[in-house]
Each structure stands twice: as structure tokens, then as C-alpha cells.
Short mmCIF file of C-alpha atoms in Angstrom, two decimals:
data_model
loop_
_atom_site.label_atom_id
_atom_site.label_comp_id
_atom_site.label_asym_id
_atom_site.label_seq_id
_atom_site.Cartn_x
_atom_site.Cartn_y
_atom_site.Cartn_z
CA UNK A 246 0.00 0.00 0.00
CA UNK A 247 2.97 2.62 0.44
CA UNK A 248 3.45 2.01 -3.15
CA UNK A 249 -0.26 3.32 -3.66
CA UNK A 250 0.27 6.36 -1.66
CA UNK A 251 3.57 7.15 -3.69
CA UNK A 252 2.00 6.72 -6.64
CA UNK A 253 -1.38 8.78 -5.38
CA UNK A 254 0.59 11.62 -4.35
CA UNK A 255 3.18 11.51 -7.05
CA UNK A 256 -0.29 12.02 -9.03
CA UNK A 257 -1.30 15.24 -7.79
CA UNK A 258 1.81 16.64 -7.47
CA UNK A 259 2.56 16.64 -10.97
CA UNK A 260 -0.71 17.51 -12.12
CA UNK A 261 -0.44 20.63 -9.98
CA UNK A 262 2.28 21.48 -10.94
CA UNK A 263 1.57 21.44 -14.69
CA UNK A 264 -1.55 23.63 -14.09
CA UNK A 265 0.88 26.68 -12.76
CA UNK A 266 1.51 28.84 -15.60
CA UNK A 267 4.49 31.29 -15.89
CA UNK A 268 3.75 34.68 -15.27
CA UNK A 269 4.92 37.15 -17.39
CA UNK A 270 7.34 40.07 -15.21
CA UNK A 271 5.32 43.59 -14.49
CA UNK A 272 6.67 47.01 -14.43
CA UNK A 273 5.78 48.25 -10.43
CA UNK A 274 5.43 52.19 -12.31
CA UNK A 275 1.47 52.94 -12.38
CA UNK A 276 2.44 55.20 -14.76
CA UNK A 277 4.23 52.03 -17.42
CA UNK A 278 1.33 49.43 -16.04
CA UNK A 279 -1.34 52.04 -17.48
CA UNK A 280 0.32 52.12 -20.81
CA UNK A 281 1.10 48.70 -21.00
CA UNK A 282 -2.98 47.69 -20.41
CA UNK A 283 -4.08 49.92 -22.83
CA UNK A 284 -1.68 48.73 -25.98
CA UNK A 285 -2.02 45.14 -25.65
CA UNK A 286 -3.57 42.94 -28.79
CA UNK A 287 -5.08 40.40 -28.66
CA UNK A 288 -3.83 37.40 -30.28
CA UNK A 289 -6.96 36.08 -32.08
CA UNK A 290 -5.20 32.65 -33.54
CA UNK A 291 -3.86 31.85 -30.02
CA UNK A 292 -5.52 29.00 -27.97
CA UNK A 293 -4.40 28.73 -24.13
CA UNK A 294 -6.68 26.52 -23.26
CA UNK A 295 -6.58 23.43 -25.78
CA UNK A 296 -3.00 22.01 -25.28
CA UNK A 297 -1.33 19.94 -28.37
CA UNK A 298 0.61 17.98 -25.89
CA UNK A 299 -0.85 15.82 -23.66
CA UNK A 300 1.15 13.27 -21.03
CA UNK A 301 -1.05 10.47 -18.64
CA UNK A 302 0.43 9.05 -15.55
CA UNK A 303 -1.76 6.73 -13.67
CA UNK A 304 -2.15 3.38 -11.84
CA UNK A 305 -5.04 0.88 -11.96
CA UNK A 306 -6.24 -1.48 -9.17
CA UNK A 307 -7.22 -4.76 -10.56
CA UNK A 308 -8.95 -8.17 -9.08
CA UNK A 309 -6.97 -10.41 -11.23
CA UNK A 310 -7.41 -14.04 -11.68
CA UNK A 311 -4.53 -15.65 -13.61
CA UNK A 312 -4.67 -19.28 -15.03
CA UNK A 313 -0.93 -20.12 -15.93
CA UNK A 314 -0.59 -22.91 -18.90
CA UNK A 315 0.52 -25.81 -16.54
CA UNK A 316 -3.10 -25.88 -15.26
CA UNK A 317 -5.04 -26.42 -18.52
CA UNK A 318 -1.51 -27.82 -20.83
CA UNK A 319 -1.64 -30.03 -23.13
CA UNK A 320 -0.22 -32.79 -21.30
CA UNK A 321 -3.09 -32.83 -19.12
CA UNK A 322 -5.18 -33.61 -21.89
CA UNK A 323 -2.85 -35.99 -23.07
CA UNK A 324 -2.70 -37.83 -20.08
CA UNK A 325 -6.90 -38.09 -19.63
CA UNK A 326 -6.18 -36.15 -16.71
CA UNK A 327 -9.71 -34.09 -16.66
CA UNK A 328 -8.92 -30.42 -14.47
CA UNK A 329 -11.99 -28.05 -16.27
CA UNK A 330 -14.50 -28.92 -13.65
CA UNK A 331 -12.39 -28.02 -11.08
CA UNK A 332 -11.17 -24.45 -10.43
CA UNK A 333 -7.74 -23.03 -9.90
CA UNK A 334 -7.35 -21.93 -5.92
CA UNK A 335 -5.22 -19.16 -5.05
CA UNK A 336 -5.24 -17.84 -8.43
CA UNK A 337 -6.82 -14.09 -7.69
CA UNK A 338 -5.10 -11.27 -6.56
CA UNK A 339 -5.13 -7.46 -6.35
CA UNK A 340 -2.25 -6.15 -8.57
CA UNK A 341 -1.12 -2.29 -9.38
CA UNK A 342 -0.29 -1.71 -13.19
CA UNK A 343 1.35 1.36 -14.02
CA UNK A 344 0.71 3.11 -17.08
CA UNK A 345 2.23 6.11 -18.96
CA UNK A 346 0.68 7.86 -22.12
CA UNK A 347 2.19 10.94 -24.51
CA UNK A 348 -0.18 12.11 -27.33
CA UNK A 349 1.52 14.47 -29.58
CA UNK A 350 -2.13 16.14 -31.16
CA UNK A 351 -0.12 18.81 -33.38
CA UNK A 352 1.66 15.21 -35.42
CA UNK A 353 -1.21 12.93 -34.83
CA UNK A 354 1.13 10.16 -32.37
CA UNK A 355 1.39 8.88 -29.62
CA UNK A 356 3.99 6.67 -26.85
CA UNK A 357 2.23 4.43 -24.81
CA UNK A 358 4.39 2.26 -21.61
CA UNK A 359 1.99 0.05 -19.46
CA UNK A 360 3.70 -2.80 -16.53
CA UNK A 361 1.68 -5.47 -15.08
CA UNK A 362 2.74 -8.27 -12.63
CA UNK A 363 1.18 -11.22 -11.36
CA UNK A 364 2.03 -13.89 -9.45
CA UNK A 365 0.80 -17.67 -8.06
CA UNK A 366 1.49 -18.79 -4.38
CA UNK A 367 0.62 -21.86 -2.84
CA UNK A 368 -2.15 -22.11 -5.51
CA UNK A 369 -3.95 -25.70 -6.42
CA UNK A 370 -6.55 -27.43 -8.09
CA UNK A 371 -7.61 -31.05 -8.16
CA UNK A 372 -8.27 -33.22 -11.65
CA UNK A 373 -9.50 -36.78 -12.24
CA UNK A 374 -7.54 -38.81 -13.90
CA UNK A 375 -7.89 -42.37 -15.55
CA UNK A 376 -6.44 -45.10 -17.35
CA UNK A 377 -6.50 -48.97 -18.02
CA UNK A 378 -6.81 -49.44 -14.06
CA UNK A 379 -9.40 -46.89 -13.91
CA UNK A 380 -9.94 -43.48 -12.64
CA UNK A 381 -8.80 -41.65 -9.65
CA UNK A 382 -9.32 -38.13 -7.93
CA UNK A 383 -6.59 -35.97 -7.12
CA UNK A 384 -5.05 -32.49 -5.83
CA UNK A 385 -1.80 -31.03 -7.67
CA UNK A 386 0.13 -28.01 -6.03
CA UNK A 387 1.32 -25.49 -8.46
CA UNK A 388 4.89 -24.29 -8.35
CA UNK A 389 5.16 -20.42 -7.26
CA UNK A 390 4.83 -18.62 -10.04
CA UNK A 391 5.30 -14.89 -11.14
CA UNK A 392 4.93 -13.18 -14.47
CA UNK A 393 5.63 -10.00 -15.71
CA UNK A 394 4.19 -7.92 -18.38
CA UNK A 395 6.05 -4.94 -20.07
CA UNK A 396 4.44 -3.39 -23.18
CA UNK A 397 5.50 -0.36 -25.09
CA UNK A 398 3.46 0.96 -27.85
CA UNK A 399 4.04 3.79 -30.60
CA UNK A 400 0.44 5.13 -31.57
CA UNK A 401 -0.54 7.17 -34.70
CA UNK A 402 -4.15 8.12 -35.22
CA UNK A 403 -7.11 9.04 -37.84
CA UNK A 404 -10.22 10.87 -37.27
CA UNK A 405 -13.18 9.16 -37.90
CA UNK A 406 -16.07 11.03 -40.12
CA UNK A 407 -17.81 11.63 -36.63
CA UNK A 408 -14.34 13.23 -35.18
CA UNK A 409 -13.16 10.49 -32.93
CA UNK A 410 -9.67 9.43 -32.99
CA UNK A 411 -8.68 5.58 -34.44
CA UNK A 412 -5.31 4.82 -32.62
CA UNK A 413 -2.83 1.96 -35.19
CA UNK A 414 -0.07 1.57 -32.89
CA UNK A 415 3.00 -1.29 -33.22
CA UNK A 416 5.45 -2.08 -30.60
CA UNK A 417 7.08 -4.06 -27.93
CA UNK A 418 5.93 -6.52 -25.46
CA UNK A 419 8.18 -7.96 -22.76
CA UNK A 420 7.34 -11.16 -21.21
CA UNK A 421 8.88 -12.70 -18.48
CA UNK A 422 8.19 -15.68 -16.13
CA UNK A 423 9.99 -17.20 -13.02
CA UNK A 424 8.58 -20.42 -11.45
CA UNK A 425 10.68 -21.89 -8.49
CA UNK A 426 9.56 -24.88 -6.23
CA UNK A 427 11.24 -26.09 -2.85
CA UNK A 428 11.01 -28.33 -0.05
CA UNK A 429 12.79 -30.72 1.93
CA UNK A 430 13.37 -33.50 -0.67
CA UNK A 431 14.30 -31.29 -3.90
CA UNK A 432 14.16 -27.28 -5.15
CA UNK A 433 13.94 -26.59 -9.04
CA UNK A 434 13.45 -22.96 -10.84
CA UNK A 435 12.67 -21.92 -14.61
CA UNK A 436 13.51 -18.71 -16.15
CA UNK A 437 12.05 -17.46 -19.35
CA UNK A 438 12.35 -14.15 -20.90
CA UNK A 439 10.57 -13.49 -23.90
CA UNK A 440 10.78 -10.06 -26.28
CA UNK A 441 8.80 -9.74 -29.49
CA UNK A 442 6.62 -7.40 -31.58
CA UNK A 443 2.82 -6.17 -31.11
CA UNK A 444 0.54 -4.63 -32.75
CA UNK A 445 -2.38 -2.36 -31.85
CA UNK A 446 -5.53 -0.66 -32.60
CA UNK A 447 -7.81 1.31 -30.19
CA UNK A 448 -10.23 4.56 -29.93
CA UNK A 449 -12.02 6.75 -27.71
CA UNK A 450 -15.53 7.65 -27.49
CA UNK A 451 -17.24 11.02 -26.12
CA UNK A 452 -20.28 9.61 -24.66
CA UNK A 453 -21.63 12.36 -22.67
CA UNK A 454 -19.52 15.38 -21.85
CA UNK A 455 -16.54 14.31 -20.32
CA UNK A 456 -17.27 10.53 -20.26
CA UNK A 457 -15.50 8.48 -22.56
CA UNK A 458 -15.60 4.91 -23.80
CA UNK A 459 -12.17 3.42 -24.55
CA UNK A 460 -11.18 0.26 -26.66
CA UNK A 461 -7.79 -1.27 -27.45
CA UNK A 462 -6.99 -5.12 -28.78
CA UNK A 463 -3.76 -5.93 -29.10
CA UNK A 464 -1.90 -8.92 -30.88
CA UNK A 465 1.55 -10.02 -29.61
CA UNK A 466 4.41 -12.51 -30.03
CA UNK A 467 7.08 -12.91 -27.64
CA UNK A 468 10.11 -15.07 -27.61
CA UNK A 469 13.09 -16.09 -25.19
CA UNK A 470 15.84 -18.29 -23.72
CA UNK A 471 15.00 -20.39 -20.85
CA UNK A 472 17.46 -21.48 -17.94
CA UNK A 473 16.19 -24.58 -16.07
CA UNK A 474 17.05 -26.07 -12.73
CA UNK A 475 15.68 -28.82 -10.82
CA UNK A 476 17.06 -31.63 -8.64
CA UNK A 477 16.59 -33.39 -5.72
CA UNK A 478 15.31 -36.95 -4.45
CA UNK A 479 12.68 -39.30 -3.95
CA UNK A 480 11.76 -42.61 -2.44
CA UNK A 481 9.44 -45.64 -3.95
CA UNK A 482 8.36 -48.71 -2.72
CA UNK A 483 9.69 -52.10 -3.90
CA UNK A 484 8.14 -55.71 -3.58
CA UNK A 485 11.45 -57.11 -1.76
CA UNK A 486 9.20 -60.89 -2.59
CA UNK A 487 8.61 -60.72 1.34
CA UNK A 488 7.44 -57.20 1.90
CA UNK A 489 7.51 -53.66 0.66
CA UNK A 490 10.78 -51.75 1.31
CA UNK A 491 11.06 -48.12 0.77
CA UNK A 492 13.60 -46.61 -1.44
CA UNK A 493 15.44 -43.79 -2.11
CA UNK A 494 16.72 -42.44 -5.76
CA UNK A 495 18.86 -39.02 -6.91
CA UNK A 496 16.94 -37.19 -9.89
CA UNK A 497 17.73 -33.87 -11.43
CA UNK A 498 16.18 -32.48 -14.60
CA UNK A 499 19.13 -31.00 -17.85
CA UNK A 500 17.98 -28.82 -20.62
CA UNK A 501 19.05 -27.90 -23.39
CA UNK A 502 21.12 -24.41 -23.98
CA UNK A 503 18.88 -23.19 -26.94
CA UNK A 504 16.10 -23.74 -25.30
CA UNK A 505 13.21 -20.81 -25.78
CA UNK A 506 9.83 -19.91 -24.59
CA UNK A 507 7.05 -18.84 -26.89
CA UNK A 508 3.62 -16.78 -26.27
CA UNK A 509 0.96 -16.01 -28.55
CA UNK A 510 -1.50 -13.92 -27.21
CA UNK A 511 -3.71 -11.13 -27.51
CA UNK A 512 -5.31 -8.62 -24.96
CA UNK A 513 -8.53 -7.06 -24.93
CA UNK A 514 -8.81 -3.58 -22.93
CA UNK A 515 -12.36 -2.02 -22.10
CA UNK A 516 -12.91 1.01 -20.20
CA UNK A 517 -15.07 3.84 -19.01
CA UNK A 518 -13.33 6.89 -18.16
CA UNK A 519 -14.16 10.54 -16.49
CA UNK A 520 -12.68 13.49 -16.57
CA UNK A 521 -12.82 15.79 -13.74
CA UNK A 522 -11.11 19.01 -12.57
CA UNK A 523 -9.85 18.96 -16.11
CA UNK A 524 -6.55 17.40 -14.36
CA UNK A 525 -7.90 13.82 -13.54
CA UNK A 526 -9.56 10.92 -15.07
CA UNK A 527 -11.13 8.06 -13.36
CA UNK A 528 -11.38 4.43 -14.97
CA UNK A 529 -13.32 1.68 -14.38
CA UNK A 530 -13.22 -1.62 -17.15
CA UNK A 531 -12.16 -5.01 -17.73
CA UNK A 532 -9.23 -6.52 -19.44
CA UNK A 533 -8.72 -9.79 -20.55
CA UNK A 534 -5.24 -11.04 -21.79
CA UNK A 535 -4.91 -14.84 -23.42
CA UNK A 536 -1.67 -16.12 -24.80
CA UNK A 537 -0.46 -19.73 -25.87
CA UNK A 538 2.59 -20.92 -24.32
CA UNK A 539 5.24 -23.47 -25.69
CA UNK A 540 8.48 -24.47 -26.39
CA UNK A 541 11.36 -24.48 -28.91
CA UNK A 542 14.54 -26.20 -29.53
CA UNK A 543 12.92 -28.65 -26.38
CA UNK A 544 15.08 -31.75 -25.15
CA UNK A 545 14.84 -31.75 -21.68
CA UNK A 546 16.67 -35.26 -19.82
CA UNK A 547 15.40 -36.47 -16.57
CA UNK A 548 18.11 -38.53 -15.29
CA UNK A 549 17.69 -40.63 -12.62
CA UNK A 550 20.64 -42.69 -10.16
CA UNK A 551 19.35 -45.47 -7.91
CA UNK A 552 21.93 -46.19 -5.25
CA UNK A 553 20.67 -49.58 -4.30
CA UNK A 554 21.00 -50.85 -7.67
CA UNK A 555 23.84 -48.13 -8.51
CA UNK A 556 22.14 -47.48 -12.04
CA UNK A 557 21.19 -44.42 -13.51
CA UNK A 558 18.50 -44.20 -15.64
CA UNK A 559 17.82 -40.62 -18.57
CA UNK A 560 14.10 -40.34 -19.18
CA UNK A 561 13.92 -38.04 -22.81
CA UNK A 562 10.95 -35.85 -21.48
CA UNK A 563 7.96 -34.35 -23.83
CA UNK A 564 7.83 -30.38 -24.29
CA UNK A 565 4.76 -29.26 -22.62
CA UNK A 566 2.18 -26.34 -23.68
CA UNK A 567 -1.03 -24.42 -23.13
CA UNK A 568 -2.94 -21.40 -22.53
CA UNK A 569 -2.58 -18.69 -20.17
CA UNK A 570 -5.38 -16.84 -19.22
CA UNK A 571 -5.57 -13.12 -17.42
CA UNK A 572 -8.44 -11.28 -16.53
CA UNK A 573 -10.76 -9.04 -14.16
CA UNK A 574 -12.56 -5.71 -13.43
CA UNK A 575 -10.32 -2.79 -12.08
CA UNK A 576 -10.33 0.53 -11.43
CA UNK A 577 -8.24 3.64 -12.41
CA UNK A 578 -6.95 6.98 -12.01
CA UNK A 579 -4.48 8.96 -13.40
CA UNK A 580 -3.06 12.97 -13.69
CA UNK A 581 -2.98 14.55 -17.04
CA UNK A 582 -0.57 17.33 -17.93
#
């Protein structure tokens, strides 16, 4: 929350600021002040009030609910293990994107910088599986996860026959993801940072006054290197021909070096917004951000080393994929200057 009360007053500071205007030296002599009110022109072409440069900095509070790809993957489906009935716990939380906007209205463009994190902790669902045996009913933990959303836009518009601008805007969009697991009898970690081009269209509509409808889709492809680790150990049981004895083996996961993540995603951006005090706008809307995850260049090697039978054992392991889903309601508010 001390972030939010930065931000806040960092907010009105600047927007005060940018409504004190220069003021122009006067002569203390009644006699020059006199002459100087009675030969001033006017300036008929000159507008003070409509400015041809506009900057936004605001912040949005959002109820986001985040489905990573390891919950609905592909290997899930592969393995008849049947998750869609059963929802994601711990997968909502309140998150603070920060967003900065320049429109240049003289040349008709626009920058636009928005960052977004979110971030899984201790979340869980449970699935059925099945096979030959039959079926079964289960709960899997999902690793911590955090991911982090960095997009950076250049924006050049059109009016519209009814005098509403119609942003095209191409850019950047940062992706990056850090999962890490630990515990007792192992701790693992993956990396991936991801960097590719977007491309965007949006516009904003005068409802009423100063109330304003805003759209923006966006269409995005990101790619990275990935750094993998994860080791530790495990125990089985074994039919000794007398009883069960419990085991313990070595295991630790190698990838390789070339390695890359991939998303394919677009993100859907609807908003009210209000201007008030001229300064300030208020949003409220909903956003809604799906990508497809996978890999490249995949040939991971579980490798295995059994001390009571000294052997080690290298399990070739299958690249996994899926969708990622981010959404919710939140609410906005920003300076303009």
C-alpha cells in the first residue's frame, strides 16, 4: 500500500504542478502598467486553453485471476487427466499496473508504456484422472509462479467522419516468467524471458460530456531463452518378494542451452473513463489477456541414479504447452498534464 500512496501523491503533485503557468514580469510604475494595459492585442489565432501535448500518468487497481498454462496444458489432456470442472485456488489477486501515455495532437502520435505483474502462491486445483486401471481423484500443487508484463506501444491516429480518434499503434511486449519450487526432498526454478513485436488498434468515445468509452486489442508474439534447474530426491516402494521396502533415488532435470519460450497472445482492454477538474480521469473496465505458451529447440533429460541398484537411468521428457489466461474488473486513475 505505500506504493499506492507514492504513486497517489506523485499524481497530484505533478498535475499541480503542470496547471501553474508562468507569469509574465510587471513594471511596479502605475504610470508604465497604465500604458502597457491599454496597448495590448489580442492574439486572435492563439488558444491557451486546448494544449497539443498531452502526457497520462496513472495506476489501476485490478482483481486479477490468472490461469498459468501448466493448469489447462496439453499434457493434461494428453494424459486423460480431466482439471476443467475443477477451479484453480489461489489464483486471484489485487495487482497495481502502471501506465504512462504521450499524445503528440499537433503530429497525430502517440507513446504508450503500461507494466503489469502477477504472481501464483501456494495455488492448487484437483483433476481426475484415468487409465486402463481406472480413474482416480486428485489435488496437484502449483509451483510459485510470477509473471511480468512490459508493453510499449508507438500510436498514430485518424479521425473518424464523426471526429473520434482511431489509434494503429506497433510495438514491444516484454514477457517474463519465473517459477521456483522447494522443499525438503528437492528445489527446481525456470527462467524465461521473452521479447517480441505487437501490434495495436484502439479509440475513444465522447459519450456524454466528459465521459468516454475506450477500446484497445492488441496482438503479440514474444520469444526467449529459458534457464532450467531442478534436482533433488525421492523414495518408492519395492516388492522385496517378502514385503515392501522403501527406497530412495537421486533425480535432477538437464535442458538444453537453446532452449526458448514462446507466447501467442492477444489482450482485450475495455474502459469507461471521467474526466474531472480537467486534471484527472477516473477508470473503471475489464481486461482480458490470453496467450499460448510453448516451447522451442525442447530436449529436456530427466536422469535418474538409484543407489541400491547403482544405475542411472535418462528419461527423454515431452515439451509441454497451453494457454494462459488473465483477466478481471479494475479501477483507475491517473493525472494529465
Amino acid at each position: 500500500m505505500k506504493l499506492i500512496y507514492f504513486i497517489t501523491i506523485l499524481l497530484l503533485t505533478t498535475s499541480l504542478f503542470s496547471q501553474e503557468s508562468p507569469t509574465n514580469p510587471v513594471n511596479t510604475n502605475p504610470s508604465v502598467q497604465g500604458s502597457e494595459n491599454t496597448n495590448q492585442i489580442p492574439e486572435p489565432n492563439k488558444t491557451p486553453s486546448s494544449s497539443k501535448k498531452i502526457s497520462e500518468l496513472g495506476f489501476r487497481i485490478m482483481k486479477s485471476e490468472y490461469d498459468p498454462y501448466i493448469y489447462q496444458s496439453n499434457a493434461n489432456i494428453a494424459q486423460q487427466q480431466v482439471n476443467r470442472d475443477f477451479n484453480l485456488t489461489g489464483n486471484i489477486r489485487t495487482i497495481y499496473p502502471l501506465y504512462f501515455k504521450f499524445i503528440d495532437e499537433e503530429k497525430k502520435y502517440g507513446v504508450e508504456f503500461l507494466f503489469s505483474q502477477n504472481a501464483l502462491t501456494k495455488a492448487h486445483y484437483y483433476y481426475i484422472y484415468g487409465n486402463d486401471a481406472g480413474y482416480g481423484f486428485r489435488r496437484r500443487d502449483v509451483s510459485d509462479l510470477e509473471r511480468n508484463d512490459y508493453k510499449l506501444n508507438y500510436l498514430s491516429y485518424a479521425l473518424t467522419p464523426f471526429g473520434e480518434k482511431l489509434y494503429f499503434g506497433a510495438g514491444l511486449r516484454k514477457i517474463d516468467t519465473n517459477m521456483w519450487s522447494g522443499s525438503l526432498s528437492g528445489i527446481g526454478s525456470e527462467k524465461i524471458h521473452t521479447l517480441g513485436p505487437q501490434v495495436a488498434i484502439k479509440s475513444n468515445l465522447r459519450l456524454y460530456d466528459s465521459l468516454y468509452l475506450n477500446l484497445s486489442l492488441e496482438f503479440y508474439y514474444t520469444e526467449g531463452r529459458r534457464s532450467l534447474s531442478w534436482q533433488g530426491y525421492d523414495t518408492f516402494l519395492e516388492w522385496t518378494g517378502s514385503s515392501f521396502e522403501e527406497f530412495a533415488f537421486l533425480y535432477k532435470e538437464y535442458s538444453h542451452h537453446n532452449t526458448m519460450g514462446v507466447f501467442r497472445g492477444s489482450e482485450l482492454d475495455i474502459s469507461f473513463s471521467y474526466i474531472f477538474f480537467e486534471k484527472y480521469k477516473l477508470y473503471f473496465g475489464y481486461n482480458y489477456n490470453r496467450s499460448n505458451f510453448s516451447y522451442k529447440n525442447y530436449s529436456d533429460q530427466y536422469v535418474t541414479y538409484y543407489q541400491f541398484t547403482d544405475a542411472i537411468n535418462i528419461y527423454p521428457q515431452t515439451p509441454d504447452s497451453g494457454r494462459e489466461k488473465i483477466r478481471g474488473y479494475y479501477f483507475g486513475i491517473s493525472a494529465v498534464f
